GROMACS .gro file of N, CA and C in nm:
model
  270
    1UNK      N    1  14.020   4.057  -4.834
    1UNK     CA    2  13.994   3.916  -4.810
    1UNK      C    3  13.932   3.854  -4.935
    2UNK      N    4  13.985   3.741  -4.977
    2UNK     CA    5  13.938   3.676  -5.098
    2UNK      C    6  13.816   3.589  -5.067
    3UNK      N    7  13.717   3.600  -5.154
    3UNK     CA    8  13.598   3.517  -5.138
    3UNK      C    9  13.586   3.420  -5.255
    4UNK      N   10  13.700   3.391  -5.317
    4UNK     CA   11  13.696   3.303  -5.433
    4UNK      C   12  13.658   3.161  -5.391
    5UNK      N   13  13.594   3.091  -5.483
    5UNK     CA   14  13.555   2.952  -5.459
    5UNK      C   15  13.680   2.865  -5.460
    6UNK      N   16  13.688   2.769  -5.370
    6UNK     CA   17  13.806   2.681  -5.372
    6UNK      C   18  13.813   2.606  -5.505
    7UNK      N   19  13.934   2.583  -5.550
    7UNK     CA   20  13.952   2.510  -5.676
    7UNK      C   21  13.913   2.364  -5.655
    8UNK      N   22  13.897   2.294  -5.766
    8UNK     CA   23  13.868   2.150  -5.761
    8UNK      C   24  13.976   2.082  -5.679
    9UNK      N   25  14.101   2.115  -5.707
    9UNK     CA   26  14.214   2.053  -5.636
    9UNK      C   27  14.204   2.078  -5.486
   10UNK      N   28  14.176   2.203  -5.449
   10UNK     CA   29  14.167   2.238  -5.306
   10UNK      C   30  14.055   2.161  -5.238
   11UNK      N   31  13.943   2.146  -5.307
   11UNK     CA   32  13.830   2.074  -5.248
   11UNK      C   33  13.863   1.926  -5.232
   12UNK      N   34  13.929   1.866  -5.331
   12UNK     CA   35  13.966   1.725  -5.321
   12UNK      C   36  14.067   1.706  -5.209
   13UNK      N   37  14.167   1.794  -5.203
   13UNK     CA   38  14.269   1.785  -5.097
   13UNK      C   39  14.202   1.795  -4.960
   14UNK      N   40  14.105   1.884  -4.947
   14UNK     CA   41  14.036   1.899  -4.818
   14UNK      C   42  13.961   1.772  -4.780
   15UNK      N   43  13.896   1.709  -4.878
   15UNK     CA   44  13.824   1.583  -4.852
   15UNK      C   45  13.921   1.474  -4.809
   16UNK      N   46  14.031   1.461  -4.883
   16UNK     CA   47  14.131   1.357  -4.852
   16UNK      C   48  14.197   1.386  -4.717
   17UNK      N   49  14.228   1.512  -4.692
   17UNK     CA   50  14.292   1.549  -4.565
   17UNK      C   51  14.202   1.514  -4.447
   18UNK      N   52  14.072   1.540  -4.464
   18UNK     CA   53  13.978   1.507  -4.357
   18UNK      C   54  13.976   1.356  -4.335
   19UNK      N   55  13.974   1.280  -4.443
   19UNK     CA   56  13.971   1.134  -4.433
   19UNK      C   57  14.098   1.080  -4.367
   20UNK      N   58  14.211   1.140  -4.403
   20UNK     CA   59  14.341   1.093  -4.353
   20UNK      C   60  14.376   1.157  -4.218
   21UNK      N   61  14.292   1.249  -4.172
   21UNK     CA   62  14.319   1.325  -4.050
   21UNK      C   63  14.456   1.392  -4.056
   22UNK      N   64  14.479   1.459  -4.169
   22UNK     CA   65  14.603   1.532  -4.192
   22UNK      C   66  14.570   1.678  -4.222
   23UNK      N   67  14.672   1.761  -4.213
   23UNK     CA   68  14.659   1.899  -4.258
   23UNK      C   69  14.664   1.897  -4.411
   24UNK      N   70  14.579   1.973  -4.480
   24UNK     CA   71  14.584   1.974  -4.626
   24UNK      C   72  14.724   2.001  -4.682
   25UNK      N   73  14.807   2.077  -4.609
   25UNK     CA   74  14.942   2.106  -4.656
   25UNK      C   75  15.029   1.980  -4.663
   26UNK      N   76  14.989   1.875  -4.593
   26UNK     CA   77  15.065   1.750  -4.594
   26UNK      C   78  15.032   1.661  -4.714
   27UNK      N   79  14.929   1.698  -4.790
   27UNK     CA   80  14.885   1.619  -4.905
   27UNK      C   81  14.961   1.667  -5.028
   28UNK      N   82  15.052   1.586  -5.078
   28UNK     CA   83  15.130   1.623  -5.195
   28UNK      C   84  15.081   1.546  -5.317
   29UNK      N   85  15.099   1.602  -5.438
   29UNK     CA   86  15.048   1.537  -5.559
   29UNK      C   87  15.103   1.396  -5.581
   30UNK      N   88  15.226   1.370  -5.535
   30UNK     CA   89  15.284   1.238  -5.562
   30UNK      C   90  15.258   1.138  -5.449
   31UNK      N   91  15.187   1.179  -5.345
   31UNK     CA   92  15.158   1.088  -5.235
   31UNK      C   93  15.047   0.992  -5.275
   32UNK      N   94  15.065   0.866  -5.243
   32UNK     CA   95  14.958   0.767  -5.269
   32UNK      C   96  14.864   0.769  -5.149
   33UNK      N   97  14.740   0.721  -5.168
   33UNK     CA   98  14.649   0.712  -5.054
   33UNK      C   99  14.711   0.632  -4.938
   34UNK      N  100  14.780   0.523  -4.970
   34UNK     CA  101  14.841   0.440  -4.866
   34UNK      C  102  14.946   0.519  -4.787
   35UNK      N  103  15.025   0.600  -4.859
   35UNK     CA  104  15.127   0.682  -4.792
   35UNK      C  105  15.065   0.785  -4.698
   36UNK      N  106  14.942   0.822  -4.726
   36UNK     CA  107  14.872   0.919  -4.642
   36UNK      C  108  14.797   0.849  -4.528
   37UNK      N  109  14.807   0.717  -4.524
   37UNK     CA  110  14.741   0.641  -4.418
   37UNK      C  111  14.596   0.611  -4.446
   38UNK      N  112  14.557   0.618  -4.573
   38UNK     CA  113  14.418   0.591  -4.609
   38UNK      C  114  14.406   0.444  -4.653
   39UNK      N  115  14.326   0.367  -4.580
   39UNK     CA  116  14.306   0.227  -4.615
   39UNK      C  117  14.197   0.215  -4.721
   40UNK      N  118  14.164   0.094  -4.761
   40UNK     CA  119  14.068   0.076  -4.870
   40UNK      C  120  13.931   0.132  -4.834
   41UNK      N  121  13.887   0.115  -4.708
   41UNK     CA  122  13.758   0.169  -4.668
   41UNK      C  123  13.763   0.322  -4.671
   42UNK      N  124  13.872   0.378  -4.622
   42UNK     CA  125  13.887   0.523  -4.625
   42UNK      C  126  13.887   0.577  -4.767
   43UNK      N  127  13.948   0.501  -4.858
   43UNK     CA  128  13.951   0.542  -4.998
   43UNK      C  129  13.810   0.543  -5.056
   44UNK      N  130  13.733   0.439  -5.027
   44UNK     CA  131  13.595   0.432  -5.075
   44UNK      C  132  13.514   0.550  -5.019
   45UNK      N  133  13.531   0.578  -4.890
   45UNK     CA  134  13.460   0.691  -4.829
   45UNK      C  135  13.502   0.823  -4.893
   46UNK      N  136  13.631   0.836  -4.924
   46UNK     CA  137  13.680   0.957  -4.990
   46UNK      C  138  13.618   0.972  -5.128
   47UNK      N  139  13.611   0.862  -5.201
   47UNK     CA  140  13.554   0.865  -5.337
   47UNK      C  141  13.406   0.904  -5.330
   48UNK      N  142  13.332   0.846  -5.235
   48UNK     CA  143  13.191   0.885  -5.219
   48UNK      C  144  13.180   1.034  -5.189
   49UNK      N  145  13.267   1.085  -5.102
   49UNK     CA  146  13.263   1.227  -5.065
   49UNK      C  147  13.293   1.315  -5.186
   50UNK      N  148  13.391   1.272  -5.268
   50UNK     CA  149  13.426   1.348  -5.389
   50UNK      C  150  13.309   1.346  -5.487
   51UNK      N  151  13.246   1.228  -5.504
   51UNK     CA  152  13.130   1.218  -5.594
   51UNK      C  153  13.020   1.314  -5.549
   52UNK      N  154  12.993   1.317  -5.420
   52UNK     CA  155  12.889   1.407  -5.368
   52UNK      C  156  12.927   1.553  -5.386
   53UNK      N  157  13.052   1.585  -5.356
   53UNK     CA  158  13.096   1.725  -5.362
   53UNK      C  159  13.086   1.782  -5.503
   54UNK      N  160  13.113   1.698  -5.603
   54UNK     CA  161  13.118   1.747  -5.741
   54UNK      C  162  13.003   1.697  -5.828
   55UNK      N  163  12.911   1.620  -5.770
   55UNK     CA  164  12.798   1.564  -5.844
   55UNK      C  165  12.845   1.488  -5.969
   56UNK      N  166  12.940   1.396  -5.946
   56UNK     CA  167  12.992   1.313  -6.054
   56UNK      C  168  12.986   1.167  -6.010
   57UNK      N  169  13.002   1.076  -6.106
   57UNK     CA  170  13.012   0.934  -6.076
   57UNK      C  171  13.152   0.890  -6.112
   58UNK      N  172  13.223   0.837  -6.014
   58UNK     CA  173  13.361   0.793  -6.036
   58UNK      C  174  13.360   0.644  -6.068
   59UNK      N  175  13.419   0.606  -6.182
   59UNK     CA  176  13.421   0.465  -6.221
   59UNK      C  177  13.521   0.385  -6.139
   60UNK      N  178  13.484   0.358  -6.015
   60UNK     CA  179  13.574   0.289  -5.923
   60UNK      C  180  13.498   0.173  -5.861
   61UNK      N  181  13.556   0.055  -5.871
   61UNK     CA  182  13.497  -0.064  -5.809
   61UNK      C  183  13.584  -0.100  -5.689
   62UNK      N  184  13.530  -0.080  -5.571
   62UNK     CA  185  13.607  -0.106  -5.449
   62UNK      C  186  13.648  -0.252  -5.436
   63UNK      N  187  13.567  -0.341  -5.495
   63UNK     CA  188  13.599  -0.484  -5.487
   63UNK      C  189  13.713  -0.522  -5.581
   64UNK      N  190  13.727  -0.447  -5.690
   64UNK     CA  191  13.833  -0.475  -5.788
   64UNK      C  192  13.898  -0.344  -5.832
   65UNK      N  193  13.968  -0.276  -5.739
   65UNK     CA  194  14.024  -0.144  -5.773
   65UNK      C  195  14.119  -0.148  -5.892
   66UNK      N  196  14.189  -0.260  -5.911
   66UNK     CA  197  14.284  -0.268  -6.022
   66UNK      C  198  14.212  -0.272  -6.157
   67UNK      N  199  14.083  -0.305  -6.156
   67UNK     CA  200  14.007  -0.309  -6.281
   67UNK      C  201  13.929  -0.180  -6.304
   68UNK      N  202  13.941  -0.088  -6.212
   68UNK     CA  203  13.867   0.037  -6.224
   68UNK      C  204  13.928   0.126  -6.331
   69UNK      N  205  13.843   0.209  -6.386
   69UNK     CA  206  13.885   0.304  -6.488
   69UNK      C  207  13.928   0.435  -6.424
   70UNK      N  208  13.971   0.426  -6.299
   70UNK     CA  209  14.001   0.547  -6.222
   70UNK      C  210  14.136   0.527  -6.154
   71UNK      N  211  14.231   0.614  -6.186
   71UNK     CA  212  14.368   0.600  -6.135
   71UNK      C  213  14.377   0.654  -5.993
   72UNK      N  214  14.403   0.564  -5.897
   72UNK     CA  215  14.414   0.604  -5.757
   72UNK      C  216  14.557   0.593  -5.707
   73UNK      N  217  14.653   0.590  -5.800
   73UNK     CA  218  14.791   0.565  -5.761
   73UNK      C  219  14.853   0.681  -5.682
   74UNK      N  220  14.805   0.802  -5.705
   74UNK     CA  221  14.859   0.918  -5.634
   74UNK      C  222  14.752   1.027  -5.626
   75UNK      N  223  14.776   1.124  -5.538
   75UNK     CA  224  14.683   1.235  -5.526
   75UNK      C  225  14.671   1.311  -5.658
   76UNK      N  226  14.784   1.331  -5.725
   76UNK     CA  227  14.782   1.402  -5.853
   76UNK      C  228  14.696   1.330  -5.955
   77UNK      N  229  14.706   1.196  -5.959
   77UNK     CA  230  14.627   1.116  -6.053
   77UNK      C  231  14.478   1.125  -6.019
   78UNK      N  232  14.445   1.120  -5.890
   78UNK     CA  233  14.306   1.130  -5.848
   78UNK      C  234  14.249   1.267  -5.887
   79UNK      N  235  14.325   1.373  -5.858
   79UNK     CA  236  14.280   1.509  -5.891
   79UNK      C  237  14.260   1.524  -6.041
   80UNK      N  238  14.356   1.475  -6.121
   80UNK     CA  239  14.344   1.486  -6.267
   80UNK      C  240  14.222   1.409  -6.318
   81UNK      N  241  14.198   1.291  -6.263
   81UNK     CA  242  14.084   1.209  -6.307
   81UNK      C  243  13.952   1.278  -6.271
   82UNK      N  244  13.944   1.336  -6.152
   82UNK     CA  245  13.822   1.406  -6.112
   82UNK      C  246  13.800   1.529  -6.200
   83UNK      N  247  13.908   1.604  -6.227
   83UNK     CA  248  13.895   1.721  -6.315
   83UNK      C  249  13.845   1.680  -6.453
   84UNK      N  250  13.894   1.566  -6.502
   84UNK     CA  251  13.850   1.515  -6.633
   84UNK      C  252  13.702   1.479  -6.630
   85UNK      N  253  13.658   1.412  -6.524
   85UNK     CA  254  13.516   1.375  -6.511
   85UNK      C  255  13.427   1.500  -6.506
   86UNK      N  256  13.473   1.602  -6.434
   86UNK     CA  257  13.395   1.725  -6.424
   86UNK      C  258  13.387   1.794  -6.561
   87UNK      N  259  13.499   1.796  -6.633
   87UNK     CA  260  13.503   1.857  -6.766
   87UNK      C  261  13.412   1.782  -6.863
   88UNK      N  262  13.411   1.648  -6.854
   88UNK     CA  263  13.327   1.567  -6.941
   88UNK      C  264  13.179   1.590  -6.911
   89UNK      N  265  13.150   1.614  -6.785
   89UNK     CA  266  13.011   1.638  -6.746
   89UNK      C  267  12.960   1.766  -6.808
   90UNK      N  268  13.053   1.862  -6.826
   90UNK     CA  269  13.019   1.989  -6.889
   90UNK      C  270  12.934   2.072  -6.798
   0.00000   0.00000   0.00000
């Protein structure tokens, strides 16, 4: 039995899956939050959960998401951006 720590991707997928009330297997890299049934409030809650889980600050303005420095266009983009923030944190 493996006791390895879940990867960053796995942890993000789990957070998003919980928010979307989906099985993590249904979360694909090219799916947008909207395609997963996540509305703007759900997205904000997901971002807060990700920030807490990884102890990072995500540059996302819920009032002006298009002006945010954080790509929320797809799950793959969100995962890549979070991985980058974690790497920058060192």
